[in-house]
Amino acid sequence: LWEAFVFSMMSHTNILKMLSCAKLDKKFILALEYMNYGSVRSFCSKNVGNISNQKKFDIMLQMAKGLAYMHSKDTFHRDIKPSNALIN
């Protein structure tokens, strides 16, 4: 529930928008906006050897901007990894 509250307070181009939150049994389910290309991990796996250094830099820069925004709001993502970063 706390994550849903914090997530709902975020408004930045490089952070997913939370569309809805619901309680199912004892768990909370978050509905997030859809990202066309899936995770950074799956995108890189599907495009091995075909991703330019510029594209890699752009992805990293966008992630850094989203994280910087979160940090400016005294919020920290505790599980940063390619499978948790999504590409649109």
Short mmCIF file of C-alpha atoms in Angstrom, two decimals:
data_model
loop_
_atom_site.label_atom_id
_atom_site.label_comp_id
_atom_site.label_asym_id
_atom_site.label_seq_id
_atom_site.Cartn_x
_atom_site.Cartn_y
_atom_site.Cartn_z
CA LEU A 1 0.00 0.00 0.00
CA TRP A 2 2.84 2.41 0.82
CA GLU A 3 4.43 1.83 -2.61
CA ALA A 4 1.10 2.62 -4.29
CA PHE A 5 0.82 5.86 -2.35
CA VAL A 6 4.38 6.91 -3.18
CA PHE A 7 3.98 5.82 -6.82
CA SER A 8 0.82 7.90 -7.18
CA MET A 9 2.76 11.00 -6.13
CA MET A 10 5.32 10.63 -8.95
CA SER A 11 4.87 12.62 -12.13
CA HIS A 12 7.81 12.40 -14.53
CA THR A 13 8.32 11.41 -18.17
CA ASN A 14 10.73 8.62 -17.19
CA ILE A 15 8.58 7.06 -14.47
CA LEU A 16 5.61 4.81 -15.18
CA LYS A 17 2.19 6.17 -14.40
CA MET A 18 0.08 4.20 -11.97
CA LEU A 19 -3.40 3.78 -13.43
CA SER A 20 -5.10 1.99 -10.59
CA CYS A 21 -4.57 0.14 -7.34
CA ALA A 22 -6.74 -2.63 -5.88
CA LYS A 23 -6.60 -5.09 -3.01
CA LEU A 24 -6.93 -8.76 -3.91
CA ASP A 25 -7.02 -11.10 -0.92
CA LYS A 26 -4.10 -9.85 1.17
CA LYS A 27 -2.12 -8.35 -1.73
CA PHE A 28 -2.24 -5.01 -3.48
CA ILE A 29 -2.23 -5.01 -7.27
CA LEU A 30 -0.93 -2.01 -9.20
CA ALA A 31 -2.06 -1.34 -12.77
CA LEU A 32 0.66 0.55 -14.62
CA GLU A 33 0.79 2.09 -18.07
CA TYR A 34 1.78 -0.26 -20.90
CA MET A 35 5.31 -0.13 -22.31
CA ASN A 36 5.59 -1.34 -25.93
CA TYR A 37 9.04 -2.91 -25.79
CA GLY A 38 9.00 -4.53 -22.35
CA SER A 39 12.00 -4.46 -20.06
CA VAL A 40 15.50 -3.24 -20.87
CA ARG A 41 16.67 -6.79 -20.26
CA SER A 42 14.32 -8.35 -22.83
CA PHE A 43 14.97 -5.53 -25.32
CA CYS A 44 18.74 -6.09 -25.08
CA SER A 45 18.35 -9.88 -25.29
CA LYS A 46 16.30 -9.60 -28.49
CA ASN A 47 18.71 -7.11 -30.05
CA VAL A 48 22.13 -8.50 -29.06
CA GLY A 49 24.81 -6.79 -31.12
CA ASN A 50 22.32 -4.46 -32.81
CA ILE A 51 22.04 -1.72 -30.19
CA SER A 52 24.21 1.31 -30.86
CA ASN A 53 26.24 2.89 -28.10
CA GLN A 54 24.09 6.00 -28.54
CA LYS A 55 20.89 3.98 -27.89
CA LYS A 56 22.47 2.39 -24.80
CA PHE A 57 23.46 5.84 -23.56
CA ASP A 58 19.94 7.19 -24.21
CA ILE A 59 18.38 4.36 -22.20
CA MET A 60 20.78 4.89 -19.30
CA LEU A 61 20.24 8.66 -19.37
CA GLN A 62 16.46 8.27 -19.24
CA MET A 63 16.77 5.86 -16.31
CA ALA A 64 19.09 8.30 -14.52
CA LYS A 65 16.64 11.18 -15.05
CA GLY A 66 13.78 9.16 -13.58
CA LEU A 67 15.88 8.10 -10.60
CA ALA A 68 17.10 11.68 -10.05
CA TYR A 69 13.47 12.83 -9.96
CA MET A 70 12.62 10.13 -7.42
CA HIS A 71 15.62 11.11 -5.29
CA SER A 72 14.53 14.76 -5.42
CA LYS A 73 11.27 13.57 -3.80
CA ASP A 74 13.21 11.67 -1.10
CA THR A 75 12.16 8.36 -2.66
CA PHE A 76 14.55 5.58 -3.57
CA HIS A 77 14.09 2.57 -5.84
CA ARG A 78 15.54 -0.40 -3.98
CA ASP A 79 15.67 -2.86 -6.87
CA ILE A 80 17.23 -1.19 -9.91
CA LYS A 81 18.04 -3.75 -12.60
CA PRO A 82 17.41 -4.19 -16.36
CA SER A 83 14.36 -6.37 -15.78
CA ASN A 84 12.71 -3.61 -13.72
CA ALA A 85 13.31 -0.83 -16.27
CA LEU A 86 10.74 -0.69 -19.08
CA ILE A 87 11.03 0.80 -22.57
CA ASN A 88 8.26 2.49 -24.52
#
